Amino acid sequence: MSYDAAGYPPFAVTVDLVALTVRDEALQVLLVTRGEEPFAGVRALPGGFVREGEGLLAAAERELAEETGLHAGTGAGRAHLEQLATYGEPDRDPRMRVVSVAHLALAPSLPEPRPGGDAAAAAWLVVDEALAGPLAFDHAAILRDGVERARAKLEYTSLATAFCTPEFTVSRLRRVYEIVWGTPLDPRNFHRKVTSTPGFLEDTGRTVADGPGRPAALFRAGATTTLHPPFLREG
Amino acid sequence: MSYDAAGYPPFAVTVDLVALTVRDEALQVLLVTRGEEPFAGVRALPGGFVREGEGLLAAAERELAEETGLHAGTGAGRAHLEQLATYGEPDRDPRMRVVSVAHLALAPSLPEPRPGGDAAAAAWLVVDEALAGPLAFDHAAILRDGVERARAKLEYTSLATAFCTPEFTVSRLRRVYEIVWGTPLDPRNFHRKVTSTPGFLEDTGRTVADGPGRPAALFRAGATTTLHPPFLREG
DNA sequence: ATAATAGTGTCTTTTAGACAATATCAC
DNA sequence: GTGATATTGTCTAAAAGACACTATTAT
């Protein structure tokens, strides 16, 4: 980095959030409806300016909490949060030069955001429908990148558990994979695979019955974060 | 994105480059020696301000060309270039608020940068030695992230060919894997694996002799970019 | 009993890894 | 020839995928 002493062009820096969840048997994303121009009335990813003295991840964490009440981390009431990518084409915002550091948040199914205050226009949308309609700025590309990142990371990490409540069944975890990937998986092979990967799942010793059928064992996410060997989507 | 009309804090935005190559049987990184404070005389990743009206990838491409003469893309005289991650802790630069969008560049072995002009202080360093000595700002963390990204991507993409000249032998490709991963690989199993992955390698029909031993077949990179199934570093 | 879901076992095909054997060069 | 590297082939162990079968619940 060699600085030109004084003269450097000023930028606005924002964080945008691709917040994904599995709700109602579908992959959904949190979107707000813009109240101002440009793109007034059009859906957009939630986001906002990074403040002075605030780090990028901290800004994303603040936005996440403001929109969903969730905090970063693992466990109850927490979401997985990671940096996704940065978008800075010169014309992406017609008003000024804005660089947006997009973050990816994955959370278990959440209730509809409370209608009131800042989050008035926030809602969960099925991802495919969100991508079919118009999105403000370059948010369609950002959303696509976020979904693709999530799909890819299910293959080689234990990230799918971020879409589950702290305790969950193997079926629930399988549904997450099936919904995010859009592919059916063999329940028996899936069960053998996840339970035989050391450190992936931790047995609570308890079971839950949900409708007819044998009650399922309850698991917690284990310590392992990377899967060796990975799960694969295609042969 | 909801803008606060006028008041947003101004940032400087830079691109930093983690330019990696395989030279002299080692993974090497391009570093410059800083001429000014802070960190005068300390090594740093090459980089600079993003200009007005210039995209992030374009800025990285410009920096890459300035420092190495390489352009982005595939083929002769070209390097693979992708965005790595963005670093924006408030105190990462003592002078002002700087957000750096780091990029990863992978190139075949290159000659020493010409000593003269801006690149006066640029040189290829073995990565392990670079990480052992001090690096300016948070560049040690950026370099570590870049190396880890490169190592990971060799597993599930054909990116290793970016470290090779346009035409190369299977041995050369294997040496790339061995050097980047730091693990020896069985030449026979490696050969079978890469030649049997459809679209990975394209046979030129020609061979080259290098020292004693049977001449090796010359290949080009094929059209496939993602490897299914991936190569794995560990069992 | 019947239907539904959970979980185990078994078999086949594919792939990874170890390593023998052959091919083609420099010397 | 000898030594070096390239390439093919063979064998074994591990993993993936298909699917029969048992277990435990609601109705």
mmCIF file of N, CA and C in Angstrom, chain A residues 38-135:
data_model
loop_
_atom_site.group_PDB
_atom_site.id
_atom_site.type_symbol
_atom_site.label_atom_id
_atom_site.label_comp_id
_atom_site.label_asym_id
_atom_site.label_seq_id
_atom_site.Cartn_x
_atom_site.Cartn_y
_atom_site.Cartn_z
ATOM 1 N N PRO A 38 -33.153 5.935 -4.627
ATOM 2 C CA PRO A 38 -33.678 5.208 -5.781
ATOM 3 C C PRO A 38 -34.276 3.867 -5.368
ATOM 4 N N PHE A 39 -35.028 3.275 -6.254
ATOM 5 C CA PHE A 39 -35.642 1.984 -6.011
ATOM 6 C C PHE A 39 -36.682 2.026 -4.896
ATOM 7 N N ALA A 40 -37.377 3.158 -4.746
ATOM 8 C CA ALA A 40 -38.434 3.248 -3.738
ATOM 9 C C ALA A 40 -39.504 2.201 -4.039
ATOM 10 N N GLY A 41 -39.918 1.469 -3.016
ATOM 11 C CA GLY A 41 -40.933 0.438 -3.178
ATOM 12 C C GLY A 41 -40.390 -0.882 -3.683
ATOM 13 N N VAL A 42 -39.119 -0.936 -3.994
ATOM 14 C CA VAL A 42 -38.513 -2.176 -4.492
ATOM 15 C C VAL A 42 -37.858 -2.902 -3.315
ATOM 16 N N ARG A 43 -37.849 -4.221 -3.384
ATOM 17 C CA ARG A 43 -37.227 -4.994 -2.311
ATOM 18 C C ARG A 43 -35.700 -4.914 -2.399
ATOM 19 N N ALA A 44 -35.077 -4.995 -1.217
ATOM 20 C CA ALA A 44 -33.619 -4.907 -1.157
ATOM 21 C C ALA A 44 -33.124 -5.722 0.026
ATOM 22 N N LEU A 45 -31.855 -6.052 0.009
ATOM 23 C CA LEU A 45 -31.238 -6.696 1.159
ATOM 24 C C LEU A 45 -31.137 -5.678 2.288
ATOM 25 N N PRO A 46 -31.321 -6.098 3.524
ATOM 26 C CA PRO A 46 -31.117 -5.161 4.628
ATOM 27 C C PRO A 46 -29.640 -4.785 4.731
ATOM 28 N N GLY A 47 -29.391 -3.558 5.134
ATOM 29 C CA GLY A 47 -28.004 -3.108 5.254
ATOM 30 C C GLY A 47 -27.958 -1.670 5.692
ATOM 31 N N GLY A 48 -26.752 -1.161 5.802
ATOM 32 C CA GLY A 48 -26.605 0.225 6.209
ATOM 33 C C GLY A 48 -25.143 0.602 6.277
ATOM 34 N N PHE A 49 -24.898 1.866 6.565
ATOM 35 C CA PHE A 49 -23.534 2.368 6.606
ATOM 36 C C PHE A 49 -22.729 1.762 7.747
ATOM 37 N N VAL A 50 -21.475 1.567 7.487
ATOM 38 C CA VAL A 50 -20.542 1.225 8.552
ATOM 39 C C VAL A 50 -20.219 2.513 9.285
ATOM 40 N N ARG A 51 -20.257 2.450 10.604
ATOM 41 C CA ARG A 51 -20.028 3.667 11.379
ATOM 42 C C ARG A 51 -18.542 3.900 11.623
ATOM 43 N N GLU A 52 -18.230 5.118 11.997
ATOM 44 C CA GLU A 52 -16.846 5.413 12.358
ATOM 45 C C GLU A 52 -16.451 4.566 13.560
ATOM 46 N N GLY A 53 -15.273 4.018 13.509
ATOM 47 C CA GLY A 53 -14.794 3.242 14.638
ATOM 48 C C GLY A 53 -15.450 1.883 14.764
ATOM 49 N N GLU A 54 -16.211 1.494 13.762
ATOM 50 C CA GLU A 54 -16.904 0.199 13.805
ATOM 51 C C GLU A 54 -16.292 -0.742 12.764
ATOM 52 N N GLY A 55 -15.995 -1.963 13.144
ATOM 53 C CA GLY A 55 -15.458 -2.945 12.212
ATOM 54 C C GLY A 55 -16.539 -3.448 11.267
ATOM 55 N N LEU A 56 -16.124 -4.140 10.216
ATOM 56 C CA LEU A 56 -17.080 -4.593 9.208
ATOM 57 C C LEU A 56 -17.994 -5.677 9.764
ATOM 58 N N LEU A 57 -17.387 -6.657 10.431
ATOM 59 C CA LEU A 57 -18.196 -7.731 11.002
ATOM 60 C C LEU A 57 -19.106 -7.194 12.099
ATOM 61 N N ALA A 58 -18.584 -6.239 12.862
ATOM 62 C CA ALA A 58 -19.397 -5.626 13.919
ATOM 63 C C ALA A 58 -20.591 -4.900 13.324
ATOM 64 N N ALA A 59 -20.390 -4.235 12.202
ATOM 65 C CA ALA A 59 -21.493 -3.529 11.546
ATOM 66 C C ALA A 59 -22.539 -4.523 11.058
ATOM 67 N N ALA A 60 -22.056 -5.632 10.494
ATOM 68 C CA ALA A 60 -22.988 -6.658 10.019
ATOM 69 C C ALA A 60 -23.769 -7.246 11.193
ATOM 70 N N GLU A 61 -23.080 -7.430 12.311
ATOM 71 C CA GLU A 61 -23.712 -7.967 13.501
ATOM 72 C C GLU A 61 -24.797 -7.011 14.015
ATOM 73 N N ARG A 62 -24.484 -5.740 13.977
ATOM 74 C CA ARG A 62 -25.462 -4.740 14.408
ATOM 75 C C ARG A 62 -26.688 -4.759 13.509
ATOM 76 N N GLU A 63 -26.469 -4.792 12.210
ATOM 77 C CA GLU A 63 -27.592 -4.838 11.269
ATOM 78 C C GLU A 63 -28.443 -6.082 11.508
ATOM 79 N N LEU A 64 -27.758 -7.206 11.698
ATOM 80 C CA LEU A 64 -28.475 -8.460 11.921
ATOM 81 C C LEU A 64 -29.358 -8.360 13.157
ATOM 82 N N ALA A 65 -28.803 -7.808 14.230
ATOM 83 C CA ALA A 65 -29.574 -7.677 15.464
ATOM 84 C C ALA A 65 -30.749 -6.717 15.270
ATOM 85 N N GLU A 66 -30.521 -5.623 14.564
ATOM 86 C CA GLU A 66 -31.590 -4.654 14.344
ATOM 87 C C GLU A 66 -32.749 -5.262 13.567
ATOM 88 N N GLU A 67 -32.426 -6.098 12.576
ATOM 89 C CA GLU A 67 -33.471 -6.605 11.693
ATOM 90 C C GLU A 67 -34.136 -7.870 12.221
ATOM 91 N N THR A 68 -33.364 -8.681 12.965
ATOM 92 C CA THR A 68 -33.893 -9.992 13.346
ATOM 93 C C THR A 68 -33.858 -10.241 14.847
ATOM 94 N N GLY A 69 -33.123 -9.425 15.589
ATOM 95 C CA GLY A 69 -32.962 -9.708 16.999
ATOM 96 C C GLY A 69 -31.935 -10.798 17.289
ATOM 97 N N LEU A 70 -31.336 -11.323 16.231
ATOM 98 C CA LEU A 70 -30.352 -12.393 16.412
ATOM 99 C C LEU A 70 -28.953 -11.820 16.609
ATOM 100 N N HIS A 71 -28.146 -12.570 17.358
ATOM 101 C CA HIS A 71 -26.743 -12.216 17.499
ATOM 102 C C HIS A 71 -25.882 -13.283 16.852
ATOM 103 N N ALA A 72 -24.651 -12.909 16.518
ATOM 104 C CA ALA A 72 -23.754 -13.865 15.871
ATOM 105 C C ALA A 72 -23.277 -14.903 16.876
ATOM 106 N N GLY A 73 -22.962 -16.090 16.377
ATOM 107 C CA GLY A 73 -22.472 -17.167 17.224
ATOM 108 C C GLY A 73 -23.263 -18.423 16.982
ATOM 109 N N THR A 74 -23.124 -19.382 17.877
ATOM 110 C CA THR A 74 -23.892 -20.612 17.756
ATOM 111 C C THR A 74 -24.708 -20.807 19.021
ATOM 112 N N GLY A 75 -25.826 -21.484 18.860
ATOM 113 C CA GLY A 75 -26.673 -21.747 20.020
ATOM 114 C C GLY A 75 -28.012 -21.061 19.877
ATOM 115 N N ALA A 76 -28.782 -21.042 20.932
ATOM 116 C CA ALA A 76 -30.142 -20.509 20.882
ATOM 117 C C ALA A 76 -30.116 -19.012 20.605
ATOM 118 N N GLY A 77 -30.988 -18.561 19.698
ATOM 119 C CA GLY A 77 -31.102 -17.149 19.399
ATOM 120 C C GLY A 77 -29.880 -16.581 18.704
ATOM 121 N N ARG A 78 -29.056 -17.450 18.115
ATOM 122 C CA ARG A 78 -27.839 -16.969 17.462
ATOM 123 C C ARG A 78 -27.804 -17.457 16.021
ATOM 124 N N ALA A 79 -27.103 -16.695 15.200
ATOM 125 C CA ALA A 79 -27.002 -17.020 13.782
ATOM 126 C C ALA A 79 -25.535 -17.118 13.382
ATOM 127 N N HIS A 80 -25.288 -17.953 12.395
ATOM 128 C CA HIS A 80 -23.945 -17.987 11.817
ATOM 129 C C HIS A 80 -23.773 -16.749 10.950
ATOM 130 N N LEU A 81 -22.640 -16.070 11.099
ATOM 131 C CA LEU A 81 -22.403 -14.850 10.326
ATOM 132 C C LEU A 81 -20.990 -14.870 9.780
ATOM 133 N N GLU A 82 -20.863 -14.647 8.471
ATOM 134 C CA GLU A 82 -19.537 -14.597 7.869
ATOM 135 C C GLU A 82 -19.537 -13.593 6.728
ATOM 136 N N GLN A 83 -18.362 -13.092 6.420
ATOM 137 C CA GLN A 83 -18.260 -12.174 5.288
ATOM 138 C C GLN A 83 -18.462 -12.948 3.995
ATOM 139 N N LEU A 84 -19.200 -12.351 3.074
ATOM 140 C CA LEU A 84 -19.478 -13.018 1.805
ATOM 141 C C LEU A 84 -18.549 -12.513 0.712
ATOM 142 N N ALA A 85 -18.711 -11.276 0.322
ATOM 143 C CA ALA A 85 -17.873 -10.678 -0.719
ATOM 144 C C ALA A 85 -18.157 -9.189 -0.725
ATOM 145 N N THR A 86 -17.351 -8.446 -1.482
ATOM 146 C CA THR A 86 -17.500 -7.001 -1.510
ATOM 147 C C THR A 86 -17.823 -6.550 -2.918
ATOM 148 N N TYR A 87 -18.785 -5.642 -3.024
ATOM 149 C CA TYR A 87 -19.295 -5.197 -4.307
ATOM 150 C C TYR A 87 -19.053 -3.712 -4.443
ATOM 151 N N GLY A 88 -18.355 -3.316 -5.485
ATOM 152 C CA GLY A 88 -17.964 -1.918 -5.573
ATOM 153 C C GLY A 88 -17.878 -1.373 -6.974
ATOM 154 N N GLU A 89 -18.686 -1.904 -7.897
ATOM 155 C CA GLU A 89 -18.689 -1.306 -9.233
ATOM 156 C C GLU A 89 -19.048 0.177 -9.105
ATOM 157 N N PRO A 90 -18.430 1.022 -9.915
ATOM 158 C CA PRO A 90 -18.597 2.467 -9.738
ATOM 159 C C PRO A 90 -20.047 2.932 -9.881
ATOM 160 N N ASP A 91 -20.850 2.233 -10.659
ATOM 161 C CA ASP A 91 -22.203 2.722 -10.936
ATOM 162 C C ASP A 91 -23.276 1.930 -10.197
ATOM 163 N N ARG A 92 -22.881 1.181 -9.180
ATOM 164 C CA ARG A 92 -23.878 0.334 -8.542
ATOM 165 C C ARG A 92 -24.904 1.135 -7.734
ATOM 166 N N ASP A 93 -24.534 2.333 -7.326
ATOM 167 C CA ASP A 93 -25.484 3.233 -6.672
ATOM 168 C C ASP A 93 -25.465 4.554 -7.425
ATOM 169 N N PRO A 94 -26.607 4.998 -7.927
ATOM 170 C CA PRO A 94 -26.610 6.193 -8.770
ATOM 171 C C PRO A 94 -26.259 7.478 -8.029
ATOM 172 N N ARG A 95 -26.330 7.467 -6.693
ATOM 173 C CA ARG A 95 -26.123 8.712 -5.980
ATOM 174 C C ARG A 95 -24.669 9.006 -5.698
ATOM 175 N N MET A 96 -23.907 7.936 -5.353
ATOM 176 C CA MET A 96 -22.528 8.181 -4.955
ATOM 177 C C MET A 96 -21.763 6.870 -5.031
ATOM 178 N N ARG A 97 -20.491 6.961 -4.779
ATOM 179 C CA ARG A 97 -19.640 5.789 -4.831
ATOM 180 C C ARG A 97 -19.784 5.009 -3.526
ATOM 181 N N VAL A 98 -20.409 3.856 -3.609
ATOM 182 C CA VAL A 98 -20.659 3.039 -2.426
ATOM 183 C C VAL A 98 -20.028 1.670 -2.616
ATOM 184 N N VAL A 99 -19.239 1.268 -1.643
ATOM 185 C CA VAL A 99 -18.698 -0.089 -1.619
ATOM 186 C C VAL A 99 -19.448 -0.853 -0.547
ATOM 187 N N SER A 100 -20.020 -1.993 -0.930
ATOM 188 C CA SER A 100 -20.801 -2.765 0.030
ATOM 189 C C SER A 100 -20.114 -4.075 0.363
ATOM 190 N N VAL A 101 -19.886 -4.282 1.644
ATOM 191 C CA VAL A 101 -19.302 -5.538 2.111
ATOM 192 C C VAL A 101 -20.460 -6.440 2.522
ATOM 193 N N ALA A 102 -20.791 -7.395 1.652
ATOM 194 C CA ALA A 102 -21.927 -8.262 1.924
ATOM 195 C C ALA A 102 -21.548 -9.352 2.913
ATOM 196 N N HIS A 103 -22.475 -9.681 3.794
ATOM 197 C CA HIS A 103 -22.268 -10.756 4.765
ATOM 198 C C HIS A 103 -23.374 -11.785 4.618
ATOM 199 N N LEU A 104 -23.046 -13.010 4.974
ATOM 200 C CA LEU A 104 -23.999 -14.106 4.887
ATOM 201 C C LEU A 104 -24.378 -14.526 6.303
ATOM 202 N N ALA A 105 -25.674 -14.534 6.584
ATOM 203 C CA ALA A 105 -26.164 -14.968 7.894
ATOM 204 C C ALA A 105 -27.079 -16.167 7.702
ATOM 205 N N LEU A 106 -26.860 -17.206 8.497
ATOM 206 C CA LEU A 106 -27.706 -18.394 8.430
ATOM 207 C C LEU A 106 -28.343 -18.605 9.794
ATOM 208 N N ALA A 107 -29.660 -18.788 9.790
ATOM 209 C CA ALA A 107 -30.357 -18.894 11.071
ATOM 210 C C ALA A 107 -31.453 -19.945 10.989
ATOM 211 N N PRO A 108 -31.841 -20.507 12.140
ATOM 212 C CA PRO A 108 -32.993 -21.406 12.170
ATOM 213 C C PRO A 108 -34.258 -20.610 11.870
ATOM 214 N N SER A 109 -35.306 -21.326 11.575
ATOM 215 C CA SER A 109 -36.585 -20.698 11.265
ATOM 216 C C SER A 109 -36.948 -19.671 12.321
ATOM 217 N N LEU A 110 -37.345 -18.487 11.863
ATOM 218 C CA LEU A 110 -37.662 -17.400 12.772
ATOM 219 C C LEU A 110 -39.078 -16.927 12.534
ATOM 220 N N PRO A 111 -39.688 -16.299 13.537
ATOM 221 C CA PRO A 111 -41.008 -15.719 13.318
ATOM 222 C C PRO A 111 -40.910 -14.535 12.374
ATOM 223 N N GLU A 112 -42.028 -14.171 11.787
ATOM 224 C CA GLU A 112 -42.092 -12.980 10.927
ATOM 225 C C GLU A 112 -41.560 -11.773 11.705
ATOM 226 N N PRO A 113 -40.735 -10.913 11.082
ATOM 227 C CA PRO A 113 -40.239 -9.725 11.791
ATOM 228 C C PRO A 113 -41.421 -8.880 12.246
ATOM 229 N N ARG A 114 -41.298 -8.325 13.431
ATOM 230 C CA ARG A 114 -42.401 -7.518 13.975
ATOM 231 C C ARG A 114 -42.679 -6.326 13.052
ATOM 232 N N PRO A 115 -43.938 -6.141 12.677
ATOM 233 C CA PRO A 115 -44.277 -5.032 11.793
ATOM 234 C C PRO A 115 -44.396 -3.742 12.575
ATOM 235 N N GLY A 116 -43.365 -2.927 12.561
ATOM 236 C CA GLY A 116 -43.350 -1.689 13.321
ATOM 237 C C GLY A 116 -41.932 -1.209 13.470
ATOM 238 N N GLY A 117 -41.746 0.110 13.456
ATOM 239 C CA GLY A 117 -40.407 0.650 13.577
ATOM 240 C C GLY A 117 -39.625 0.473 12.286
ATOM 241 N N ASP A 118 -38.320 0.335 12.455
ATOM 242 C CA ASP A 118 -37.453 0.260 11.291
ATOM 243 C C ASP A 118 -37.738 -0.972 10.436
ATOM 244 N N ALA A 119 -38.116 -2.041 11.113
ATOM 245 C CA ALA A 119 -38.285 -3.303 10.401
ATOM 246 C C ALA A 119 -39.675 -3.414 9.794
ATOM 247 N N ALA A 120 -40.356 -2.274 9.691
ATOM 248 C CA ALA A 120 -41.720 -2.271 9.173
ATOM 249 C C ALA A 120 -41.823 -3.055 7.882
ATOM 250 N N ALA A 121 -40.879 -2.830 6.985
ATOM 251 C CA ALA A 121 -41.004 -3.406 5.665
ATOM 252 C C ALA A 121 -40.204 -4.688 5.505
ATOM 253 N N ALA A 122 -39.698 -5.262 6.626
ATOM 254 C CA ALA A 122 -38.877 -6.473 6.516
ATOM 255 C C ALA A 122 -39.763 -7.711 6.485
ATOM 256 N N ALA A 123 -39.387 -8.667 5.626
ATOM 257 C CA ALA A 123 -40.161 -9.902 5.537
ATOM 258 C C ALA A 123 -39.292 -11.014 4.968
ATOM 259 N N TRP A 124 -39.677 -12.249 5.322
ATOM 260 C CA TRP A 124 -38.988 -13.405 4.744
ATOM 261 C C TRP A 124 -39.641 -13.750 3.416
ATOM 262 N N LEU A 125 -38.834 -13.915 2.395
ATOM 263 C CA LEU A 125 -39.313 -14.270 1.057
ATOM 264 C C LEU A 125 -38.637 -15.555 0.609
ATOM 265 N N VAL A 126 -39.369 -16.400 -0.082
ATOM 266 C CA VAL A 126 -38.746 -17.577 -0.698
ATOM 267 C C VAL A 126 -37.702 -17.098 -1.712
ATOM 268 N N VAL A 127 -36.522 -17.672 -1.652
ATOM 269 C CA VAL A 127 -35.400 -17.173 -2.452
ATOM 270 C C VAL A 127 -35.728 -17.148 -3.943
ATOM 271 N N ASP A 128 -36.319 -18.212 -4.446
ATOM 272 C CA ASP A 128 -36.608 -18.250 -5.882
ATOM 273 C C ASP A 128 -37.557 -17.136 -6.295
ATOM 274 N N GLU A 129 -38.527 -16.833 -5.430
ATOM 275 C CA GLU A 129 -39.449 -15.751 -5.745
ATOM 276 C C GLU A 129 -38.749 -14.401 -5.656
ATOM 277 N N ALA A 130 -37.861 -14.254 -4.682
ATOM 278 C CA ALA A 130 -37.117 -13.004 -4.550
ATOM 279 C C ALA A 130 -36.271 -12.757 -5.788
ATOM 280 N N LEU A 131 -35.677 -13.831 -6.316
ATOM 281 C CA LEU A 131 -34.827 -13.666 -7.498
ATOM 282 C C LEU A 131 -35.649 -13.466 -8.763
ATOM 283 N N ALA A 132 -36.903 -13.905 -8.730
ATOM 284 C CA ALA A 132 -37.762 -13.721 -9.910
ATOM 285 C C ALA A 132 -38.204 -12.270 -10.028
ATOM 286 N N GLY A 133 -38.504 -11.636 -8.894
ATOM 287 C CA GLY A 133 -38.931 -10.239 -8.935
ATOM 288 C C GLY A 133 -37.734 -9.311 -8.969
ATOM 289 N N PRO A 134 -37.977 -8.013 -9.102
ATOM 290 C CA PRO A 134 -36.861 -7.061 -9.134
ATOM 291 C C PRO A 134 -36.289 -6.833 -7.744
ATOM 292 N N LEU A 135 -34.991 -6.643 -7.676
ATOM 293 C CA LEU A 135 -34.306 -6.285 -6.437
ATOM 294 C C LEU A 135 -33.484 -5.031 -6.702
#
